[in-house]
Coordinates of C-alpha atoms in Angstrom, one line a residue:
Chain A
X1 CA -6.8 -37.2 -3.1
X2 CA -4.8 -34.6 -4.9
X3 CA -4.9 -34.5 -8.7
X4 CA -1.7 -33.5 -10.5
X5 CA -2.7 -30.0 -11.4
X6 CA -3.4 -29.2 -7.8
X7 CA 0.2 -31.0 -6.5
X8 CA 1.9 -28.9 -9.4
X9 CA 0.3 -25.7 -8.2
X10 CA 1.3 -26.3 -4.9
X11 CA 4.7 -27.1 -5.8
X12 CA 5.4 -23.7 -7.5
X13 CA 3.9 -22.2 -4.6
X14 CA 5.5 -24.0 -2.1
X15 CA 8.9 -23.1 -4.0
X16 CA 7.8 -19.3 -3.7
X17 CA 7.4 -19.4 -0.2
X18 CA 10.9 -21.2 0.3
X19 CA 12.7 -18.5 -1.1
X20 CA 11.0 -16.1 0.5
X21 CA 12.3 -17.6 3.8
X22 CA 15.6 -17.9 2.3
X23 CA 15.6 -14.8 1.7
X24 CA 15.0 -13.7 5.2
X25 CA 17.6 -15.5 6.6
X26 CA 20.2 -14.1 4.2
X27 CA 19.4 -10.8 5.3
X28 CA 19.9 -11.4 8.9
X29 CA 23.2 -11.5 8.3
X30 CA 23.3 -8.1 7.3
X31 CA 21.6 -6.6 10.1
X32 CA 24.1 -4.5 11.9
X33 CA 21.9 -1.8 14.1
X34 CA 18.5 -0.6 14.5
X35 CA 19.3 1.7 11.3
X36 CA 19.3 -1.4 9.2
X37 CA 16.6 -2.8 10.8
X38 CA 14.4 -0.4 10.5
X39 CA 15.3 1.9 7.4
X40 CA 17.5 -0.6 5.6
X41 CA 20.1 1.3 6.3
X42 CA 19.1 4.6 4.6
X43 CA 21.2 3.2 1.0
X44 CA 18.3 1.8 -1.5
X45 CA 18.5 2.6 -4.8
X46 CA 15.2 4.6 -6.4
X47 CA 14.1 1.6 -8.8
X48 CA 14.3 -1.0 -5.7
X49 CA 12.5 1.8 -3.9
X50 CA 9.9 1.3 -7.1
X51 CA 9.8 -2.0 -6.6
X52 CA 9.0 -2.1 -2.8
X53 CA 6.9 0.7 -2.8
X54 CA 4.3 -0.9 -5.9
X55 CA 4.4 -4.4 -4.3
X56 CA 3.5 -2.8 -1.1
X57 CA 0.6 -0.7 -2.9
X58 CA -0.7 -3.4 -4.7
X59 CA -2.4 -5.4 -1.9
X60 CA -5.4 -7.8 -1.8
X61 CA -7.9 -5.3 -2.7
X62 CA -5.8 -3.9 -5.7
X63 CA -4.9 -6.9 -7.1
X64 CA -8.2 -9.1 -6.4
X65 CA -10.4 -6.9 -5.1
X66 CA -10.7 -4.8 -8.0
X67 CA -10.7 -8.2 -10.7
X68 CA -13.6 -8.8 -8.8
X69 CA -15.4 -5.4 -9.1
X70 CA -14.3 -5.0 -12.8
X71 CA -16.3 -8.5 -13.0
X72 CA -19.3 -7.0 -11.1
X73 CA -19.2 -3.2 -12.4
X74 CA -17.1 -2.7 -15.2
X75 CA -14.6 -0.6 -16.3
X76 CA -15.7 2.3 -13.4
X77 CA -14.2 0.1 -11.1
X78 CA -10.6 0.0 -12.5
X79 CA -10.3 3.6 -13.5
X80 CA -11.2 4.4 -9.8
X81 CA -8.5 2.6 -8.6
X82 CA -6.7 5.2 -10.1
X83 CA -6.9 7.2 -6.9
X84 CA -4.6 5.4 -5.0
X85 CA -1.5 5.3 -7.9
X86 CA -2.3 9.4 -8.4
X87 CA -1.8 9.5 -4.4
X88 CA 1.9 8.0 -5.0
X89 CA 2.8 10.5 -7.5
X90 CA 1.5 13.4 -5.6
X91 CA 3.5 11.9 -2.5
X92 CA 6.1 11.4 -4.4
X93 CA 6.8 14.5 -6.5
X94 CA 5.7 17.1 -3.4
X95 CA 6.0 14.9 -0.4
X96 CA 9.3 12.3 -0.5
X97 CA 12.1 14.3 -0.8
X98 CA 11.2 16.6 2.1
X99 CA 10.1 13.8 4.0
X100 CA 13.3 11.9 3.4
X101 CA 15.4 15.0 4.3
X102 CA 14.3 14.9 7.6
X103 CA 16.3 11.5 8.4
X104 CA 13.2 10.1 10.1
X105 CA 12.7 6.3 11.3
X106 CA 8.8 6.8 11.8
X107 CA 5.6 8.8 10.9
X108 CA 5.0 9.8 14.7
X109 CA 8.1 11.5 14.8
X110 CA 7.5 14.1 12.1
X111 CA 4.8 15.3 14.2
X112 CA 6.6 15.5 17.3
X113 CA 9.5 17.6 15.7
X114 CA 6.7 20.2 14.0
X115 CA 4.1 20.0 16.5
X116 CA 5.2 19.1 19.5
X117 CA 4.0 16.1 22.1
X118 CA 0.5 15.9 22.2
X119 CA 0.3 15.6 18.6
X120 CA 2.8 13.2 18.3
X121 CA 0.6 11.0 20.9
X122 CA -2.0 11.0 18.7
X123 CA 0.2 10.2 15.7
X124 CA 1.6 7.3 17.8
X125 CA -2.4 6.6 18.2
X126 CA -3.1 6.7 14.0
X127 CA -0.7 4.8 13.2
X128 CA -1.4 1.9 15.3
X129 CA -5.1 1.9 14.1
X130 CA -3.8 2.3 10.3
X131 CA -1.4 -0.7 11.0
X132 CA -3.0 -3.3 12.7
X133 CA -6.1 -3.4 11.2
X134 CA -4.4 -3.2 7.6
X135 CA -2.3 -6.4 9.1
X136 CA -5.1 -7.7 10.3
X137 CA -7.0 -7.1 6.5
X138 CA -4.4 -8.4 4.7
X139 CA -3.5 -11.6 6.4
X140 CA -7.7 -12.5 6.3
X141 CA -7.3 -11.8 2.6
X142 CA -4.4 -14.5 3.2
X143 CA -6.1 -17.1 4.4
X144 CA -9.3 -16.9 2.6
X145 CA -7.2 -16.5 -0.7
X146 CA -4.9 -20.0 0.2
X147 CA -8.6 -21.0 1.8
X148 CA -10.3 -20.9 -1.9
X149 CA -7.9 -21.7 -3.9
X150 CA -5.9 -24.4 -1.8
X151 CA -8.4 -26.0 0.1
X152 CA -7.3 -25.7 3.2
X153 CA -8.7 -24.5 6.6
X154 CA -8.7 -21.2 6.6
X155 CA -6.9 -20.7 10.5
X156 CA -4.3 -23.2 9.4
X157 CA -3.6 -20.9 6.2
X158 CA -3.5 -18.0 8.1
X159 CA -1.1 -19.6 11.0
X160 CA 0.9 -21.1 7.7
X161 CA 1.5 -17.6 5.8
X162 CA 1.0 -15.9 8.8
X163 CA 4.3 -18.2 10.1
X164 CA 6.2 -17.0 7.0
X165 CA 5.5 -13.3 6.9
X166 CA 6.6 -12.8 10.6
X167 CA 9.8 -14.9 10.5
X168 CA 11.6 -13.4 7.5
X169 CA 10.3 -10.1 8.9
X170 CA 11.8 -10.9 12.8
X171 CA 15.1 -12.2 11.4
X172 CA 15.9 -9.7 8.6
X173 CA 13.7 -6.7 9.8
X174 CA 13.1 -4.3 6.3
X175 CA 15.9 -5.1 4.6
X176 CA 13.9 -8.8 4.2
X177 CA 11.3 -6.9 3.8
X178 CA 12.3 -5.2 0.8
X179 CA 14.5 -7.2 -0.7
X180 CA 11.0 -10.0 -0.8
X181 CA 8.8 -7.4 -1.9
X182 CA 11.4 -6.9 -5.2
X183 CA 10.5 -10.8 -6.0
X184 CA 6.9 -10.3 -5.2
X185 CA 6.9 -7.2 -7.3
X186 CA 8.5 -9.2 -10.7
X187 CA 6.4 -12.3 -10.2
X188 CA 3.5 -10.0 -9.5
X189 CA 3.8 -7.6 -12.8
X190 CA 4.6 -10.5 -15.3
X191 CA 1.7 -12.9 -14.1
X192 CA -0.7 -9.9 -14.4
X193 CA 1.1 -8.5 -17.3
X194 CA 1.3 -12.0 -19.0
X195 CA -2.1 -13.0 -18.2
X196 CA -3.7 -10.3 -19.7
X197 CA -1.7 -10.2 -22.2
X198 CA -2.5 -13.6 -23.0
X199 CA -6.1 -13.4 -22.5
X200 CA -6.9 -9.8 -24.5
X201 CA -5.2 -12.0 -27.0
X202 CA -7.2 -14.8 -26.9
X203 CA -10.6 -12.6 -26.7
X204 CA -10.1 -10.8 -30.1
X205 CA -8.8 -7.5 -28.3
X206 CA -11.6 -4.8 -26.4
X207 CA -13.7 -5.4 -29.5
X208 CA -13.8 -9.1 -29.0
X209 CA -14.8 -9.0 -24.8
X210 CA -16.9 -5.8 -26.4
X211 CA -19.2 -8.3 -28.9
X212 CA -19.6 -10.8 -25.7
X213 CA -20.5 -8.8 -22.9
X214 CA -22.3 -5.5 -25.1
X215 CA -21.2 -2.5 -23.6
X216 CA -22.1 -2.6 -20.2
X217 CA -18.5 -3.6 -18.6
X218 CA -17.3 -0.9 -20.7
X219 CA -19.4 2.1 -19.7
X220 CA -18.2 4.8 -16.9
X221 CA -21.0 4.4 -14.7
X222 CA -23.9 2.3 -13.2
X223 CA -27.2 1.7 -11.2
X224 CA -24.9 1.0 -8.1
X225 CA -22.1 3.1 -9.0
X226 CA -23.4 6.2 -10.0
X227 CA -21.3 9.5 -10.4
X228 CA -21.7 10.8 -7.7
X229 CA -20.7 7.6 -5.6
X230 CA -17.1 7.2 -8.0
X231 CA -16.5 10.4 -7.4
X232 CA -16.3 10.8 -3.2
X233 CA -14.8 6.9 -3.4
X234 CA -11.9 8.6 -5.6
X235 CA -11.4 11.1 -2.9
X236 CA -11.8 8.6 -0.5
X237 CA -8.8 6.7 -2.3
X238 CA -6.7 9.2 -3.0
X239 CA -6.6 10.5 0.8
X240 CA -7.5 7.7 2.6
X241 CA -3.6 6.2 2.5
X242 CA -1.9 9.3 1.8
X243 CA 1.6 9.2 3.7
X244 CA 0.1 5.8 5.7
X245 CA 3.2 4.6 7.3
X246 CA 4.2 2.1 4.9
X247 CA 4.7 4.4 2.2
X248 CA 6.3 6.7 4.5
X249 CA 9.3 4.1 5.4
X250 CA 9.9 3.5 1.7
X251 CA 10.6 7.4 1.5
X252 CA 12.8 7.0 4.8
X253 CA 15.3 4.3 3.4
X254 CA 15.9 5.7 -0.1
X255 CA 19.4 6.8 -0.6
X256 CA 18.6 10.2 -1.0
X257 CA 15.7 12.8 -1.5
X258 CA 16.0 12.2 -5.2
X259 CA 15.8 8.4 -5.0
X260 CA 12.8 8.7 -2.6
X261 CA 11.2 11.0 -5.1
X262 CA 12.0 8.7 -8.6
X263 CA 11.1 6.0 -6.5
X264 CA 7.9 6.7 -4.9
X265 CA 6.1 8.6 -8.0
X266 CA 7.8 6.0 -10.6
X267 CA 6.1 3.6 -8.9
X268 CA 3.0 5.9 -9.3
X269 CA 3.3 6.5 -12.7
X270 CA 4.1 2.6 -13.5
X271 CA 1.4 1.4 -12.0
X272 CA -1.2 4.3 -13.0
X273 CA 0.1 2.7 -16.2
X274 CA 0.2 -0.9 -15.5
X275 CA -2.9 -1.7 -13.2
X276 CA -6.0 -0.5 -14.5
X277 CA -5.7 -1.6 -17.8
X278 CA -4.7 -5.2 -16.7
X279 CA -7.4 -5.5 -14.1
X280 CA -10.1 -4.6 -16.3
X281 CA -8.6 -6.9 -19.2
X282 CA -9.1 -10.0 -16.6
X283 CA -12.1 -8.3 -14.6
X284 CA -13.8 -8.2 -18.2
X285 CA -12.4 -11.7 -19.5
X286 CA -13.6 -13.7 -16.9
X287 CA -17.6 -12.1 -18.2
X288 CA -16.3 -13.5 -21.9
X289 CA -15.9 -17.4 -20.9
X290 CA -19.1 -19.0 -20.0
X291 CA -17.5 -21.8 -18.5
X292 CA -15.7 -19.2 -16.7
X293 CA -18.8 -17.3 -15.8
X294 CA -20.4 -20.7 -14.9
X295 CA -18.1 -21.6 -12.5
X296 CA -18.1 -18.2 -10.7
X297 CA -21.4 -18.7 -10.5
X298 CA -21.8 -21.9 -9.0
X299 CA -19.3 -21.1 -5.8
X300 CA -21.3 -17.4 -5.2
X301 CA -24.9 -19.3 -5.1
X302 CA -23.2 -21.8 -3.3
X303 CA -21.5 -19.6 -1.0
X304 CA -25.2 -17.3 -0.7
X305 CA -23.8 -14.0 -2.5
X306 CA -25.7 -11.9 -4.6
X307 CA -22.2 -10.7 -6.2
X308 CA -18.9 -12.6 -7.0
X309 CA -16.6 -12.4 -3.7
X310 CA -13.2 -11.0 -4.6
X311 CA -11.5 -14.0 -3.9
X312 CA -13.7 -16.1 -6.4
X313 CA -13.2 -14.7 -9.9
X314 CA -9.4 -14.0 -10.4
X315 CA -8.1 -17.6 -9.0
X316 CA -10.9 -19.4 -11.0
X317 CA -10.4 -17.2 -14.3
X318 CA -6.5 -18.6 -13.9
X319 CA -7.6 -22.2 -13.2
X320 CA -9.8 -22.4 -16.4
X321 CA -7.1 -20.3 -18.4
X322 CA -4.0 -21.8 -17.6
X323 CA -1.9 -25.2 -17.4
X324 CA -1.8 -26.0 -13.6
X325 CA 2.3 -24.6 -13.4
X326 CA 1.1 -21.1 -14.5
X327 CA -1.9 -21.0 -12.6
X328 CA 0.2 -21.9 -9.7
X329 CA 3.0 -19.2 -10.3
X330 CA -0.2 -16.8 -10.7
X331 CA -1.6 -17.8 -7.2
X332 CA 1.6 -17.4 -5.6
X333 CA 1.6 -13.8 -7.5
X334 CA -1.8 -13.1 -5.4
X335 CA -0.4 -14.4 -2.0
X336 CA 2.5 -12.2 -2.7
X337 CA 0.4 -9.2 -3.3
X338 CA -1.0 -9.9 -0.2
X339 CA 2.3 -10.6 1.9
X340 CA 4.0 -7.9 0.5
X341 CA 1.5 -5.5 2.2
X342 CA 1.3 -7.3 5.5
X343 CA 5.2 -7.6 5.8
X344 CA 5.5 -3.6 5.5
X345 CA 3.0 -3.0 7.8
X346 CA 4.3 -5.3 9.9
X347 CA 8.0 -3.7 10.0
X348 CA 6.3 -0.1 10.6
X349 CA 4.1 -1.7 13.8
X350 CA 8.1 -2.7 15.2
X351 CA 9.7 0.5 14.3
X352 CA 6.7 2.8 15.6
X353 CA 6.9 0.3 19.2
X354 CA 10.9 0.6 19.1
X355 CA 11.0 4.6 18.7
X356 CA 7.6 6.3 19.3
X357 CA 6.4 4.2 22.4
X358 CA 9.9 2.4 23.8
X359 CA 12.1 4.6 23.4
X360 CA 10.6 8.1 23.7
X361 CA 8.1 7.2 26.7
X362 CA 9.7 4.1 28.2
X363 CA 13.9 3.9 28.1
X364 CA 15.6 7.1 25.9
X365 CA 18.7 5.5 27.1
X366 CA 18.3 2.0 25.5
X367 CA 21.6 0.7 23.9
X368 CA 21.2 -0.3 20.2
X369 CA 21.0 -3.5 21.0
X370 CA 18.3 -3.4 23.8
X371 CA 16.3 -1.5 20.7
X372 CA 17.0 -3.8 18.2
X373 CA 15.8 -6.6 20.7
X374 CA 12.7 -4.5 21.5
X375 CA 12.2 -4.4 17.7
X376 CA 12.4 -8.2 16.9
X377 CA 9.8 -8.6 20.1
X378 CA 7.3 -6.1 18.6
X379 CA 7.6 -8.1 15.1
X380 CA 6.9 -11.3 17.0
X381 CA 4.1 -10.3 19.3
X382 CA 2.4 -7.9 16.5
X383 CA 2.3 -10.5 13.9
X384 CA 0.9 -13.3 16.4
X385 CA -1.9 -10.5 17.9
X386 CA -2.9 -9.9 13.6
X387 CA -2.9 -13.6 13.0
X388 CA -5.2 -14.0 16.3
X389 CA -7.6 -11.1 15.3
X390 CA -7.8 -12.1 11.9
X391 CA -9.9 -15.4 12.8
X392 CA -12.1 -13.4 14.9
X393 CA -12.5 -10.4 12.3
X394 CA -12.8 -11.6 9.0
X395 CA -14.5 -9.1 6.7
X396 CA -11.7 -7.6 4.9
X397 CA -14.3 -4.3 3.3
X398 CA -15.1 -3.5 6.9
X399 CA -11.8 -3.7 8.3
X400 CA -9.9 -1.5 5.7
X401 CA -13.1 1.0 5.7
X402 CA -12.4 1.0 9.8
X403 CA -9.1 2.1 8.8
X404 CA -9.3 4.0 6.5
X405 CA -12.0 5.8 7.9
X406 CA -9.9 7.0 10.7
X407 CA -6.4 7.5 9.0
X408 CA -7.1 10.7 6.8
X409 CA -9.4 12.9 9.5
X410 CA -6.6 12.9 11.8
X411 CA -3.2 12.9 9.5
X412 CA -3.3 14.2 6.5
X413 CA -4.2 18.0 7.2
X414 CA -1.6 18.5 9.7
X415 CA 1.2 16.2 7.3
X416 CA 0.5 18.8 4.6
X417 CA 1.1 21.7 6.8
X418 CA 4.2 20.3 8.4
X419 CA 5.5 20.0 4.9
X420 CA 4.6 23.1 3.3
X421 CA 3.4 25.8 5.2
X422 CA 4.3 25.6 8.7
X423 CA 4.4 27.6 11.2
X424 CA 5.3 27.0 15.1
X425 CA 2.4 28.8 16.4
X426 CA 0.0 26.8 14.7
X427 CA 0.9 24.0 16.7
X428 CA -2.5 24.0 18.5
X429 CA -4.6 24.5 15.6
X430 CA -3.3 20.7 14.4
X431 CA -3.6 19.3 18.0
X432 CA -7.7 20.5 17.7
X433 CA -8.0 19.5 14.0
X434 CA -6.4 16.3 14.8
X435 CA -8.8 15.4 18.0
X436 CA -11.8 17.2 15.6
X437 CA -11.4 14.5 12.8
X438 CA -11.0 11.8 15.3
X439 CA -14.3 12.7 17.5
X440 CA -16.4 13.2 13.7
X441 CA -15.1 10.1 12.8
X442 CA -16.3 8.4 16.1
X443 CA -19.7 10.3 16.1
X444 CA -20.6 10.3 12.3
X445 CA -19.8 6.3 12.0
X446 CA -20.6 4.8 15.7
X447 CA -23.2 7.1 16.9
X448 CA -25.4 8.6 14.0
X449 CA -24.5 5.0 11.7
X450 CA -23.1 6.9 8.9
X451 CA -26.2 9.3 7.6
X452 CA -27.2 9.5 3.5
X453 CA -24.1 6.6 3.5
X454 CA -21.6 9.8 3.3
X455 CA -18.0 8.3 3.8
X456 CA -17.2 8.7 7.8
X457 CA -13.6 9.4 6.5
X458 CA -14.0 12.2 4.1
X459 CA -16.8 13.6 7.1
X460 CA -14.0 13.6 9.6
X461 CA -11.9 14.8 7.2
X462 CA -13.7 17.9 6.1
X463 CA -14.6 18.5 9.9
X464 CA -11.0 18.8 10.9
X465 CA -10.2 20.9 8.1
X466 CA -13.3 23.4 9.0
X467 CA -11.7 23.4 12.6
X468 CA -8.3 24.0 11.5
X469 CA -9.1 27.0 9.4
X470 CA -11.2 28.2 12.2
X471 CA -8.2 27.6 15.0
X472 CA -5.7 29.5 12.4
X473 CA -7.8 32.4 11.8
X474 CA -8.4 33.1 15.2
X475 CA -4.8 32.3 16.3
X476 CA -4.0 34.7 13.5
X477 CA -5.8 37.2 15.0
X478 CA -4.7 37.3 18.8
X479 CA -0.8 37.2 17.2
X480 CA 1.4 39.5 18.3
X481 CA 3.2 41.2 15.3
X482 CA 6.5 41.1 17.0
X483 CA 6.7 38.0 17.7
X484 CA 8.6 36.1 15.2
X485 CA 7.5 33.9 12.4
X486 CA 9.2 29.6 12.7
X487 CA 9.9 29.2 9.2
X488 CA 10.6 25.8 7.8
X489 CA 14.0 26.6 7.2
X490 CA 14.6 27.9 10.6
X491 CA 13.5 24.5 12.2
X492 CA 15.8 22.5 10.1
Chain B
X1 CA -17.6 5.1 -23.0
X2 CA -13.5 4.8 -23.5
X3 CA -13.2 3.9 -27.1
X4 CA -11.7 1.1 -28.0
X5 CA -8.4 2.0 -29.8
X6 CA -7.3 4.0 -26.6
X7 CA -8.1 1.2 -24.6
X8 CA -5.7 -1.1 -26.8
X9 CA -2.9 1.3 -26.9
X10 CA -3.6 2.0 -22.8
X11 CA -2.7 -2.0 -22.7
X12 CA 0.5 -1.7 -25.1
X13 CA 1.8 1.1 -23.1
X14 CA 1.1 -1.3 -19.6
X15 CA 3.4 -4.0 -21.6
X16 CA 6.4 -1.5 -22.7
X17 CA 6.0 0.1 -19.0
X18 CA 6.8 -3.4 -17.4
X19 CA 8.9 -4.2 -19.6
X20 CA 11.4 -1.1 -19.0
X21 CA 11.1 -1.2 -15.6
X22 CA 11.6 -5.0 -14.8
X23 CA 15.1 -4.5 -17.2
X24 CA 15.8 -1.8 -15.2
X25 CA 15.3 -3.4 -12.0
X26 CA 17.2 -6.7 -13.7
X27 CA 19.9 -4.0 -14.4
X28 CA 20.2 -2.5 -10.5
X29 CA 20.4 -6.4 -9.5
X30 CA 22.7 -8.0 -11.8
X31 CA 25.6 -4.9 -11.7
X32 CA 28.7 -6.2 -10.5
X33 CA 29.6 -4.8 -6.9
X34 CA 31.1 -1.7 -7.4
X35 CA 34.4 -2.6 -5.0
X36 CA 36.8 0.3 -6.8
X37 CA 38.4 2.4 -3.7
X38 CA 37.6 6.4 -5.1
X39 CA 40.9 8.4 -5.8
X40 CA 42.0 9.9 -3.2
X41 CA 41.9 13.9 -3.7
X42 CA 45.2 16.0 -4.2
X43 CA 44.0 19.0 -2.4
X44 CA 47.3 20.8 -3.4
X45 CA 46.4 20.7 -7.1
X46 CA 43.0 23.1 -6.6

């Protein structure tokens, strides 16, 4: 039997997820061409661009994850989330406007048009790894979220969100996309904003939480997180989703360079502002209440953890705090972190199978239409292969270190040299940096289990930068001086 | 150890920052349609 608090947090839920679908549909309508579909058309404004490109950074582990290890570890824990909002300003100042000057529809492509085919393969090959699992990651978070919180059976609350995510994404393609991850981004930033608000408030500000807890929540670093560990996790941050597709596509559909550049490192800078601070004022709240704590405590010895699971503190520390309509609107603010990641990802899978794979390998003479079907089908069969995978994978740390292990060995050196110091003959150098990081990655991880715990990614990482300064300097060396110099400008 | 009073003003500064850019973003949505046809240019005049 359902008590009243539970139907009233279902019902502002359940009114969420309407509009979210009726908010796909009314976008259909304005899906014209595979332009639309997939880049929205090329015409959003930099502060929608904001919007998108925060609610798509702010994902289950930014949003939960890291209440959960500000609950467990302090303040360390927040301030290194800082990595991934200085990654969006970097990306944005440097990165955005050249990449949105290129009129591009997908990552893959860059690398074609600077490096050539083989390159572009293995772009094609990244990406898909990057993409699937972080579906896959975020729609676990998903279910497990509407799992805890809901009560219900975790497959049917995957296969229910799942349900919504891929249909306003099929029908409306990015511009639903977007235009949902505006209204996740405003319920998201005033429930955190108001709940923390509320609760640093309620607490007697840091100096309150500060005569509960003594000062362990509140020092930099730890037995388990030492120095040395926060500082290759920050690295590990800050490059592990630099340029990941998603963030790429929000620099592909602003108007122009200068929207993709306010718009990708505003969102940055608002939520280098925003984030931390909030997370650790609800990480550190939910150490203040011993009812709170209690509670916490109770479902991780019940559930056989030594440490609060992310899904446990932040959902509870709103049930305890709040009437049952606010906690509700809160939840939904969680699921919408959540969806708002795995809808991007979801639109980059169909535009990367429409362009890189379709029509560069398969038809290049495919009408519009034939694409745009092609790109509905991929949404369709992507989402339903996720939703699948997510009930056979459900650790959501290991999944997202898979990826992220894998993304920044193989892209990130040659996306910084395609941007701002190319050169055509270097072409091969990339191709052998690229297949260097990938191989380290394989080896370090699957074959020597990850020696001294050093991250596989920022292994890989430093291989194929070793290999690619190597390739330069001996390509440098057999170069003909006549032969002329592909400057960037020449390209374009 | 952060000290306290930067920690508090860190947390105002979160509040103004949403603030500012959820007006903003209230702004972009709410703006009428702009539906005005742009004069057309009297290349004789330049």
């Amino acid at each position: 039997m359902l008590d009243f608090d539970r139907v009233t947090e279902l019902a502002a839920l359940g009114i969420y997820l309407v509009v979210l679908i009726w908010i796909g549909v009314k976008s259909s309508g304005k899906i014209r061409n595979t332009l639309d579909y997939t880049v929205s058309g090329r015409d959003v404004a930099w502060i929608v661009v904001l919007a998108t490109t925060a609610a798509t950074m702010v994902g289950g582990g930014a949003s939960i994850g890291s209440v959960a290890n500000v609950y467990n570890y302090g303040i360390a824990l927040a301030l290194l989330s800082t990595a991934w909002y200085l990654q969006l300003i970097f990306t944005g100042i440097w990165l955005a406007p050249r990449l949105r000057r290129l009129d591009l529809l997908t990552v893959a492509q860059f690398f074609g048009l600077r490096f050539g085919e083989a390159p572009r393969r293995m772009a094609v090959v990244s990406c898909m790894i990057f993409l699937i699992g972080a579906l896959v990651a975020q729609m676990v978070a998903m279910g497990k979220i509407t799992e805890t919180v809901l009560g219900l059976d975790y497959r049917l609350a995957v296969l229910a969100g799942a349900s919504i995510v891929i249909f306003y994404s099929t029908v409306g393609g990015i511009r639903a996309v977007v235009k949902t991850d505006v209204l996740q981004f405003v319920v998201l930033v005033i429930g955190i904003g108001a709940a923390s608000f509320f609760l640093l408030q309620r607490n007697g500000g840091f100096t309150g939480i500060m005569a509960v807890t003594g000062d362990q929540p509140f020092q930099l670093t730890s037995a388990e997180w030492p120095a040395t560990r926060l500082i290759t996790t920050f690295f590990v941050f800050f490059l592990g989703e630099m340029l990941v597709p998603p963030y790429a596509v929000r620099c592909f559909i602003a108007r122009n360079a200068q929207s993709a550049q306010w718009g990708v490192a505003g969102s940055g800078l608002f939520l280098l502002c925003f984030m931390p601070i909030c997370i650790f004022v609800l990480g550190a709240s939910a150490n203040v209440d011993p009812k709170i704590k209690q509670a916490i405590d109770e479902q991780r010895v019940e559930a056989g953890l030594d440490e609060a699971d992310s899904q446990m503190v932040f959902p509870t520390l709103m049930r305890e705090t709040f009437p049952a309509a606010f906690a509700g609107i809160l939840i939904a603010a969680l699921i919408a972190a959540v969806m708002s990641s795995g809808d991007s990802c979801l639109s980059c899978i169909s535009t990367s199978v429409m362009e890189d794979i379709y029509r560069s390998m398969i038809d290049p003479e495919a009408s519009d239409k034939k694409l745009l079907n092609v790109a509905r089908i991929a949404t369709v069969a992507s989402g339903v292969l996720a939703a699948a995978l997510s009930c056979l994978y459900s650790d959501i740390i290991s999944i997202l270190e898979f990826v992220y292990d894998f993304w920044a060995p193989t892209m990130v050196i040659p996306f910084l040299v395609g941007l701002f110091m190319y050169r055509k003959r270097w072409s091969l150098a990339i191709t052998l940096a690229m297949a260097a990081g990938f191989i380290a990655v394989v080896v370090w991880r699957f074959l020597l289990d990850t020696p001294w715990k050093f991250s596989p990614g920022l292994f890989g990482f430093l291989v194929s930068l070793a290999v690619f300064i190597l390739a330069i300097v001996l390509i440098e060396l057999r170069q003909d001086p006549a032969n002329p110099v592909a400057t960037e400008k020449e390209l374009s | 150890m952060i000290p306290n009073w930067l920690l508090t003003g860190w947390h105002y500064c979160s509040a103004l920052a949403a603030i500012v850019i959820l007006l903003l973003l209230a702004r972009h949505l709410f703006q009428p349609p702009d539906d005005t046809e742009p004069e057309p240019v009297n290349h004789e005049d330049h």
